[in-house]
Tab-separated table of C-alpha atoms (C1' of nucleotides) in Angstrom:
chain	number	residue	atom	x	y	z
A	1	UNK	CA	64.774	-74.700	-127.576
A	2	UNK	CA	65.129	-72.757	-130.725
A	3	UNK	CA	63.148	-69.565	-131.188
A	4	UNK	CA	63.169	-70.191	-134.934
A	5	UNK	CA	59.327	-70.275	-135.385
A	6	UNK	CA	56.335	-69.278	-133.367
A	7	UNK	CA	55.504	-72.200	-132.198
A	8	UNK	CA	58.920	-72.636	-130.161
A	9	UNK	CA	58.595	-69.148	-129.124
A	10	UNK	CA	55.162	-69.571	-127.840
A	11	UNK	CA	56.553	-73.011	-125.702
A	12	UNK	CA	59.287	-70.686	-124.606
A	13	UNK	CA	57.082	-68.078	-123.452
A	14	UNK	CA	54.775	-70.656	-121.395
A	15	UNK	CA	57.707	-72.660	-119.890
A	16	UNK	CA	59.215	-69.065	-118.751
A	17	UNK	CA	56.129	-68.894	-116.603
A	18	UNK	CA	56.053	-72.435	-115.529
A	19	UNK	CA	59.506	-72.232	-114.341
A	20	UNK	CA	58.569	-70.049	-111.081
A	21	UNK	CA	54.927	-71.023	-110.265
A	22	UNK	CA	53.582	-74.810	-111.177
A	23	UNK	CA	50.844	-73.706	-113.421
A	24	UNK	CA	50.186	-71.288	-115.627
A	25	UNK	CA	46.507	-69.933	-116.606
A	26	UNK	CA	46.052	-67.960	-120.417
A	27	UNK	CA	43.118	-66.648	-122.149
A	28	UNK	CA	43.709	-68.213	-125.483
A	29	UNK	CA	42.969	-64.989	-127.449
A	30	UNK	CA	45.334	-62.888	-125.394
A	31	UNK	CA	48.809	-64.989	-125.670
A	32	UNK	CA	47.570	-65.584	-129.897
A	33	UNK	CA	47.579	-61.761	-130.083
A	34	UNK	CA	50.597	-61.545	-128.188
A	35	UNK	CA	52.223	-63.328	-130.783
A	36	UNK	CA	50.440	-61.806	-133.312
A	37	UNK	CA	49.018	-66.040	-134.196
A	38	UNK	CA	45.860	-67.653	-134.850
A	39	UNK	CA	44.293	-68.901	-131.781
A	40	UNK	CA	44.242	-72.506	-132.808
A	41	UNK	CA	48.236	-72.134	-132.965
A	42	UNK	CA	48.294	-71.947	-128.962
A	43	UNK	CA	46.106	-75.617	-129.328
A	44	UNK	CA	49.126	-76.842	-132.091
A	45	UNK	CA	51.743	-75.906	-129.705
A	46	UNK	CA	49.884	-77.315	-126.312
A	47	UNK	CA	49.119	-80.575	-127.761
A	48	UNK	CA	52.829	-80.840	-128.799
A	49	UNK	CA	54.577	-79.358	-126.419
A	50	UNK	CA	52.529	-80.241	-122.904
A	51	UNK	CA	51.904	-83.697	-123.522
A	52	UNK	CA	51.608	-85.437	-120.742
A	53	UNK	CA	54.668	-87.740	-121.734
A	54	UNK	CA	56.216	-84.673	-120.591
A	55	UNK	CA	54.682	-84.360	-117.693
A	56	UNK	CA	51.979	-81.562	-118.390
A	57	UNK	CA	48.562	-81.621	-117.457
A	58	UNK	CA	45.987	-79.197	-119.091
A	59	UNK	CA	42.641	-78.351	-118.748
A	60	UNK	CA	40.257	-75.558	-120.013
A	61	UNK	CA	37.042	-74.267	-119.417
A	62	UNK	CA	35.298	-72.219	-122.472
A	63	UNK	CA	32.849	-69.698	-122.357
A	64	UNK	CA	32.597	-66.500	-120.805
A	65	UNK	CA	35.719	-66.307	-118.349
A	66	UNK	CA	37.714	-69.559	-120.335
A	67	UNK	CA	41.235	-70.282	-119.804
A	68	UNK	CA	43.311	-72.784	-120.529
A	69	UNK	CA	45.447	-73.705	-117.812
A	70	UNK	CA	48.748	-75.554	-117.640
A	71	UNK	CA	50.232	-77.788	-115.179
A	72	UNK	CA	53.838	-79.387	-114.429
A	73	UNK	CA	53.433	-82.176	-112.807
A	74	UNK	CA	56.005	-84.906	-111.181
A	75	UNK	CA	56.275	-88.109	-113.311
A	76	UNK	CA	56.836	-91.440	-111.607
A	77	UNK	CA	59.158	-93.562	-111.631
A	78	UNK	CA	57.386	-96.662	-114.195
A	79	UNK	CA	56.740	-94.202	-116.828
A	80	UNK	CA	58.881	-96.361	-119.260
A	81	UNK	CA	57.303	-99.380	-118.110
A	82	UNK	CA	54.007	-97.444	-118.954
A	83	UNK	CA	55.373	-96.823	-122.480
A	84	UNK	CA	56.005	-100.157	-123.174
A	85	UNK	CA	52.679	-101.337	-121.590
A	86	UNK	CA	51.210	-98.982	-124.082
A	87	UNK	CA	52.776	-99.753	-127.201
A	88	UNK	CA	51.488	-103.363	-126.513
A	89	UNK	CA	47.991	-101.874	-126.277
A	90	UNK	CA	47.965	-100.583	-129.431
A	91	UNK	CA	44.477	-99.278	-131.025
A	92	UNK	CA	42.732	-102.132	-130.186
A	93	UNK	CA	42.863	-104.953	-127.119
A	94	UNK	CA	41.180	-108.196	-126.265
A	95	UNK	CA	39.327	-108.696	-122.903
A	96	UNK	CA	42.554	-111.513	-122.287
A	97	UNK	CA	45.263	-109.463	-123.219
A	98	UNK	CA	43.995	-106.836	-120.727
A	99	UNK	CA	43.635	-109.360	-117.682
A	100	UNK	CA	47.068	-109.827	-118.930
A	101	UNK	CA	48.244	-105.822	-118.394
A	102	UNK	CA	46.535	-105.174	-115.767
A	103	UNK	CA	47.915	-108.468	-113.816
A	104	UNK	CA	51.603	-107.309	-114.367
A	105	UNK	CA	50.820	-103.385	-113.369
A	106	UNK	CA	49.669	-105.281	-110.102
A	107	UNK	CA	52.521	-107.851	-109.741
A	108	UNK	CA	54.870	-104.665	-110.419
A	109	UNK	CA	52.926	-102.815	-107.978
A	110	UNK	CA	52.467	-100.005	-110.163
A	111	UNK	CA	49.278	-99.996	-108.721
A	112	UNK	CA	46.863	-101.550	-106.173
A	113	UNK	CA	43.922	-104.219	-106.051
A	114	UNK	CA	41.333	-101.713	-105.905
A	115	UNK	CA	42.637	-99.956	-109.113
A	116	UNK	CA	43.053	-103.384	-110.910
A	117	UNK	CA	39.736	-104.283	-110.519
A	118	UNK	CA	38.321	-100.664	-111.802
A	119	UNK	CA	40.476	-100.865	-114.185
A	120	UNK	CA	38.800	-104.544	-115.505
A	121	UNK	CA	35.605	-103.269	-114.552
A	122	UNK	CA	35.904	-100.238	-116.769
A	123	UNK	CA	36.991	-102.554	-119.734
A	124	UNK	CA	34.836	-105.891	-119.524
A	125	UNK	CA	33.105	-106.684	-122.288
A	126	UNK	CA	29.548	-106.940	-119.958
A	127	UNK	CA	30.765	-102.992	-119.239
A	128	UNK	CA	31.180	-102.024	-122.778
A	129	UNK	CA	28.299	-104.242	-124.217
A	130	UNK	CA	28.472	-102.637	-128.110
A	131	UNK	CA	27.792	-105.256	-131.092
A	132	UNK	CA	30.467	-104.518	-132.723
A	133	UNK	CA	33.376	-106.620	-132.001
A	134	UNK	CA	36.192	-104.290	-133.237
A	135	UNK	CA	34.767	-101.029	-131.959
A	136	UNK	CA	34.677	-102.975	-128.406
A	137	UNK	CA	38.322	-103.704	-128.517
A	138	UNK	CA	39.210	-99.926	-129.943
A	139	UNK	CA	37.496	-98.464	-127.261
A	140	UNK	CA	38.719	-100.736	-124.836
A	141	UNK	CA	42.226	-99.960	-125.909
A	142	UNK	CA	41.697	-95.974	-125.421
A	143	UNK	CA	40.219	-96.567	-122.077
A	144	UNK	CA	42.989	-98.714	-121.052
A	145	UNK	CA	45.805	-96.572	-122.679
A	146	UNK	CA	43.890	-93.244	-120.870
A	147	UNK	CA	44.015	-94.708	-117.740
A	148	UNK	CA	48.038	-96.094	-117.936
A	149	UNK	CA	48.763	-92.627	-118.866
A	150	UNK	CA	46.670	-91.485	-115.635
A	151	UNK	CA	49.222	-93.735	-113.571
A	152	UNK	CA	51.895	-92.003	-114.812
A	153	UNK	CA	52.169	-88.978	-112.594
A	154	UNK	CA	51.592	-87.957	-108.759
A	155	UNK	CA	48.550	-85.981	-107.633
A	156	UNK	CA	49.448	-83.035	-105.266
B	1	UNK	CA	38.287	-71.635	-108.455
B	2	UNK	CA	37.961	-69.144	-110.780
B	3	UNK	CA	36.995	-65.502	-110.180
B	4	UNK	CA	36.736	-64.513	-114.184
B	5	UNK	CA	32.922	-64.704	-114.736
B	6	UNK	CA	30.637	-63.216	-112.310
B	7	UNK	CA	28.522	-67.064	-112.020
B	8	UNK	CA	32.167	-68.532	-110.446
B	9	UNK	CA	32.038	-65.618	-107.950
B	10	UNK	CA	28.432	-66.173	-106.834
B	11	UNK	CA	29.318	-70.070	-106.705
B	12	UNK	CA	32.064	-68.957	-104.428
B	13	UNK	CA	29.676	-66.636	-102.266
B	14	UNK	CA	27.130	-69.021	-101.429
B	15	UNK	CA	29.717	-72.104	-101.028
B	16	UNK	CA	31.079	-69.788	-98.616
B	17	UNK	CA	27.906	-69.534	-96.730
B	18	UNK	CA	27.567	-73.370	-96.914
B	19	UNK	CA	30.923	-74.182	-95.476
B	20	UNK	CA	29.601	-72.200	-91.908
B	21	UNK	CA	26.060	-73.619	-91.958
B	22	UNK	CA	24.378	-76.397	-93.747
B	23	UNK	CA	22.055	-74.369	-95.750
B	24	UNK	CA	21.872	-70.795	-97.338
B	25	UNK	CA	18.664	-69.111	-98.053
B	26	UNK	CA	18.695	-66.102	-99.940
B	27	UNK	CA	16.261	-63.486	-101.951
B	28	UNK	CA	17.399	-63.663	-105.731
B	29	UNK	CA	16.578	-60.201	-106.504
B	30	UNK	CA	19.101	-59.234	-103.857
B	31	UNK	CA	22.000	-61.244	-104.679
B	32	UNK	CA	20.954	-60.320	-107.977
B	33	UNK	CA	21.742	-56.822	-107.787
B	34	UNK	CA	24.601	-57.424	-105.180
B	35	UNK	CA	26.638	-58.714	-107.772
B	36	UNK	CA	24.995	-56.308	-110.373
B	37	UNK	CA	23.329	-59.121	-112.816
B	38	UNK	CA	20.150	-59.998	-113.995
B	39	UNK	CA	17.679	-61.976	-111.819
B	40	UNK	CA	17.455	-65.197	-113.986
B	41	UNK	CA	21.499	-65.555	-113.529
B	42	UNK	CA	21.035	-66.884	-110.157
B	43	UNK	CA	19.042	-69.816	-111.693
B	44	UNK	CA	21.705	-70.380	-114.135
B	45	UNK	CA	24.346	-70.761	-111.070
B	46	UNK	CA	21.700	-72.703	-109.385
B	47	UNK	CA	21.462	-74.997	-112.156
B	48	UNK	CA	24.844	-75.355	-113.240
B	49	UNK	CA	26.596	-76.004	-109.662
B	50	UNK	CA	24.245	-76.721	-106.681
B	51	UNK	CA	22.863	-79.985	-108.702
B	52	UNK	CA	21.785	-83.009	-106.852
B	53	UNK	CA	24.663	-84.942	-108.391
B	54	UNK	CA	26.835	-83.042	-106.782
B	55	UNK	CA	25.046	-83.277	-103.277
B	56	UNK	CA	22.757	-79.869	-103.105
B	57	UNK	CA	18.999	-79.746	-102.292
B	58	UNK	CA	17.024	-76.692	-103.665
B	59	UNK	CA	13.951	-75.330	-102.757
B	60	UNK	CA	11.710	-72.395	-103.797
B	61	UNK	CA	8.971	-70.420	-102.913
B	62	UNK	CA	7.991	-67.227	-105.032
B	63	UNK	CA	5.466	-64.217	-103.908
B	64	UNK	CA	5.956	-62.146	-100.816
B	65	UNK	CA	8.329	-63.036	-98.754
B	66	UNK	CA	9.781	-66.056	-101.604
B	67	UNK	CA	12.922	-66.743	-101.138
B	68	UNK	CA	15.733	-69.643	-102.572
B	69	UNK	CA	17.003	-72.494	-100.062
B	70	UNK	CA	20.380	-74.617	-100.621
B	71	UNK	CA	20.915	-77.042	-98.417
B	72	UNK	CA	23.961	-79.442	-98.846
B	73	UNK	CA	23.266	-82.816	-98.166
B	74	UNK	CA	25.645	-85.968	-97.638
B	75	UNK	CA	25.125	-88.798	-99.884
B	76	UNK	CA	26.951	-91.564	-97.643
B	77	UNK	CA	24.491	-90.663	-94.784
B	78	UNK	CA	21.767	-92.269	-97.208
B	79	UNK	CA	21.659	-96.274	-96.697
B	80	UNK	CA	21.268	-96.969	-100.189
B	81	UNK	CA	23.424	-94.445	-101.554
B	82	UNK	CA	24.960	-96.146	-104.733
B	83	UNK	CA	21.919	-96.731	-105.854
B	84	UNK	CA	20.849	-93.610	-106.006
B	85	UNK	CA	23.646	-92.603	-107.526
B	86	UNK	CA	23.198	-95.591	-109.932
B	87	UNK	CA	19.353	-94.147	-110.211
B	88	UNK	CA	20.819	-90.956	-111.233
B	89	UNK	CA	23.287	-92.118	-114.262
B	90	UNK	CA	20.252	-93.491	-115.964
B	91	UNK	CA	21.150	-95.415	-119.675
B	92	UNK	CA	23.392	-92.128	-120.366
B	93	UNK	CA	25.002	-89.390	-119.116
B	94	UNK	CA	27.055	-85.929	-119.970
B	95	UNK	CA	30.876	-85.902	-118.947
B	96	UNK	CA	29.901	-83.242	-116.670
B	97	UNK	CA	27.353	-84.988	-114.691
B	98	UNK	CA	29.783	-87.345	-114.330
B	99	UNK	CA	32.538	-85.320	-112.724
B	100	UNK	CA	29.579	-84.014	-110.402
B	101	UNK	CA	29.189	-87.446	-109.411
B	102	UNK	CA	32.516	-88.304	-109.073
B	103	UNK	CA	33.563	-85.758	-107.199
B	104	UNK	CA	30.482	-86.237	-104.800
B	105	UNK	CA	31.675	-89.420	-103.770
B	106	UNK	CA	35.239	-88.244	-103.444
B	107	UNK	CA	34.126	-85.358	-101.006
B	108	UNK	CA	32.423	-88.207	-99.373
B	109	UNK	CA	35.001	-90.408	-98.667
B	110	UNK	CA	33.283	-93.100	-100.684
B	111	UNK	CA	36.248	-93.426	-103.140
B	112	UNK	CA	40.181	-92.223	-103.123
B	113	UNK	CA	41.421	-89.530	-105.080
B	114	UNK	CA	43.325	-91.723	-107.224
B	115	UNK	CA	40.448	-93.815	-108.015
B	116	UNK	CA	37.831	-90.708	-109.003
B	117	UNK	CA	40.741	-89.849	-111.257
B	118	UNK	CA	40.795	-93.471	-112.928
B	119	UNK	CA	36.678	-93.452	-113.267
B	120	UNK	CA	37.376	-89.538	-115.045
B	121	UNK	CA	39.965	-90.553	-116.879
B	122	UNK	CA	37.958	-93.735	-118.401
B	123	UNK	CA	34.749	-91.746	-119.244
B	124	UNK	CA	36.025	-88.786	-120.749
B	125	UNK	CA	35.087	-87.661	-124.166
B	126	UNK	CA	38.380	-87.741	-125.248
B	127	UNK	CA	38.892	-91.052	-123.971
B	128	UNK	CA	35.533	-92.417	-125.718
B	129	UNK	CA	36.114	-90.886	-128.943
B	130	UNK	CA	32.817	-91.602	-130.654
B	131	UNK	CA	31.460	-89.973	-133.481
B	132	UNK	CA	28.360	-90.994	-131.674
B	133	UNK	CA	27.271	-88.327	-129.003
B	134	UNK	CA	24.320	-90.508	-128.157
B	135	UNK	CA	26.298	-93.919	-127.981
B	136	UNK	CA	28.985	-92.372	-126.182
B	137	UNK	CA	26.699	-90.637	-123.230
B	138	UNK	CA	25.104	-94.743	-123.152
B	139	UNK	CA	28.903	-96.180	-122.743
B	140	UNK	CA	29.810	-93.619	-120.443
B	141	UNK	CA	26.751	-94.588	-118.317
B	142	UNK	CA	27.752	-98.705	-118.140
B	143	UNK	CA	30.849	-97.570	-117.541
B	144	UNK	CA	30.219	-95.065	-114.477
B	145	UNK	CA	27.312	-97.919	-113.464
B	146	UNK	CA	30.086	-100.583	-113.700
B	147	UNK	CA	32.207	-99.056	-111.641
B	148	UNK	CA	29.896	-97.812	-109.289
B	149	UNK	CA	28.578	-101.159	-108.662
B	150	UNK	CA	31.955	-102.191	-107.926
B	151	UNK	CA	32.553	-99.732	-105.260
B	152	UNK	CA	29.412	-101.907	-103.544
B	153	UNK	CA	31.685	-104.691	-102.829
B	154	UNK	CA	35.073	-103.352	-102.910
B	155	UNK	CA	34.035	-101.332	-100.025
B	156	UNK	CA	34.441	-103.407	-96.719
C	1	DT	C1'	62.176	-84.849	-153.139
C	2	DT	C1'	59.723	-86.055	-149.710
C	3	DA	C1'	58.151	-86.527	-145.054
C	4	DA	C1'	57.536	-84.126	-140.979
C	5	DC	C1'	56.368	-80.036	-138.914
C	6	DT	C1'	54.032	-75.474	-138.756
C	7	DT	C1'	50.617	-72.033	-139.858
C	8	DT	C1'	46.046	-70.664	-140.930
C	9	DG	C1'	41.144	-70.177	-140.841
C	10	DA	C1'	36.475	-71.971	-141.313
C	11	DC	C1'	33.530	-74.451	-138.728
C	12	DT	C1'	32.039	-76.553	-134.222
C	13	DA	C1'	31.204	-76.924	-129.234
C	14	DA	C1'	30.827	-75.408	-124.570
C	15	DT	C1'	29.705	-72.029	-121.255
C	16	DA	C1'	27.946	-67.529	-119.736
C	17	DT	C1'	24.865	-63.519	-119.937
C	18	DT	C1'	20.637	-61.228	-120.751
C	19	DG	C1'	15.839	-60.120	-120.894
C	20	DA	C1'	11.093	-60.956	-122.232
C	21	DC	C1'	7.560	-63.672	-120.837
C	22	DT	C1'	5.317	-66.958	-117.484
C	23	DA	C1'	3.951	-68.967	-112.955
C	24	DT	C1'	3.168	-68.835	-108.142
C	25	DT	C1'	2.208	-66.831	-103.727
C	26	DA	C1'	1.017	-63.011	-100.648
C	27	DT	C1'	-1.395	-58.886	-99.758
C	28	DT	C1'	-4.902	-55.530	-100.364
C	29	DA	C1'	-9.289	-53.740	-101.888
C	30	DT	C1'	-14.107	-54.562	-102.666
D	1	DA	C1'	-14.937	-64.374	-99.720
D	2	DT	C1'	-13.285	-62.871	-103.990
D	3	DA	C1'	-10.872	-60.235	-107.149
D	4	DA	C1'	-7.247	-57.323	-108.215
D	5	DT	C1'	-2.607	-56.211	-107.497
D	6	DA	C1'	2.039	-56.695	-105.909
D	7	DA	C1'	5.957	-59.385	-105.124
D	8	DT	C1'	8.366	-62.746	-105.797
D	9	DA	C1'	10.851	-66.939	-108.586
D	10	DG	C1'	11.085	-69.937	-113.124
D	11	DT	C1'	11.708	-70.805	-118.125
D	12	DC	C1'	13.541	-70.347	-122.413
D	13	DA	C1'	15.630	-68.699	-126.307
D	14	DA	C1'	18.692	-65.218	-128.290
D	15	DT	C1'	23.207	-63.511	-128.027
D	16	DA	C1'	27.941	-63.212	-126.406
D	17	DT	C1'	32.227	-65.206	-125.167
D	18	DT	C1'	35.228	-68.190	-124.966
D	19	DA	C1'	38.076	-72.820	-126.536
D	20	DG	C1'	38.443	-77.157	-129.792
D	21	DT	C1'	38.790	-79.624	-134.262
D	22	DC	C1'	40.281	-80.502	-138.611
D	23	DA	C1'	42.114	-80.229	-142.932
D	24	DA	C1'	44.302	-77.376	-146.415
D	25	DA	C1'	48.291	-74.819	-147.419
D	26	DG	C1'	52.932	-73.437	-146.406
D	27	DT	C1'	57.702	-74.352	-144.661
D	28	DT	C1'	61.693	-76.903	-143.332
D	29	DA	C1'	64.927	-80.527	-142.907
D	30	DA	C1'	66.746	-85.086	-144.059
DNA sequence: TTAACTTTGACTAATATTGACTATTATTAT
DNA sequence: ATAATAATAGTCAATATTAGTCAAAGTTAA
């Protein structure tokens, strides 16, 4: 809220725009001169300021014509729920504990058959199919915690 | 979307075209110079955004009178569609090729919005977070195949 | 004083643009 | 017919134009 550094001012600045249309599009290079920064500075203050916790969605293109491009979008209502199923992920997660996750998202229905079973699909160990034992059940832990934070908003 | 870089806008103009009939045919040097760039740019659009993946047929012919054909074509119509698709994914693939796909079988009604956002969201790089570029292109195909294949008998 | 947060910049990655050179097909001249 | 020439499109690598990552250094607040 503060405008004590450049970061704030910079979050400011974006969530100005944000407040009258739902997204906002920037050339990187033109808002880091505007505020006389380094370009990395607009990534510091995207990737803690438009989380999507917060309900932000971003995406860029680079290249010739890049932007990065902003996006409020409506949380849902299980988003602590989604929290909590998250912490229990952790950075790493057994085949069982997932069956386990994904079993209660569908008994809450947070979300549907279908989804539960792309969900398991995504994360089986046949899917995955690396030696190693712990990079299976890291991995398997960012795909699951990617896709609970997928559930947490609406799509247009 | 975009209308920053002139290969967006000639996207736009021949997907334009292609929503009116089901296939453009054009003379590169002509839409070349009608949006004032270099022959070889048109291959670059070409290559980048009427792929097969994402459901576009090309075809050439060069000398007098050559000319470039795009044709769009719709993957449910084929019988054995998912395996083609499954064909295409090979042992790896790019994150791109894999929004191609996905979005393919969105704009075919084969899967739900929701659902194309799950597969994207548990095949990104970011999600994957290998050191690994090779490895994680080979997860990210078992993991589009997996869920692919699932589609198979999820369907009726 | 220390832990968290911010700022900076060197290096990396992705995407777009350009043009020289190559390949193919059609047309014309012999 | 055949060879030369013209008229196309294709390939590829160099360069340009963006954004992303990461860790070191600086700043602030508890």
């Amino acid at each position: 809220m503060q405008g004590q550094n450049i970061s704030d001012i910079i979050e400011a600045y974006l969530k100005q725009i944000l407040n009258e249309s739902t997204r906002v599009e920037i050339r990187r290079s033109e808002v880091a001169e505007l505020f006389n920064c380094v370009p990395s500075q607009i990534n510091y203050v995207i990737n803690t300021r438009f989380t999507i916790q917060r309900g932000y969605l971003v995406q860029s293109k680079r290249g010739g014509g890049g932007y990065i491009r902003i996006e409020k979008v409506k949380l849902l209502d299980d988003r602590d729920m989604l929290d909590t199923l998250i912490g229990l992920v952790g950075h790493q997660i057994s085949q069982r504990d997932t069956l386990a996750i994904v079993q209660k998202l569908y008994e809450d229905n947070a979300i549907e058959r279908r989804d539960a079973n792309l969900i398991l699909a995504a994360t089986s160990h046949q899917t995955l199919a690396l030696n190693d034992r712990q990079l299976e059940a890291e991995l398997r832990a960012r795909i699951l915690t990617s896709l609970l934070n997928h559930l947490r908003y609406e799509r247009e």
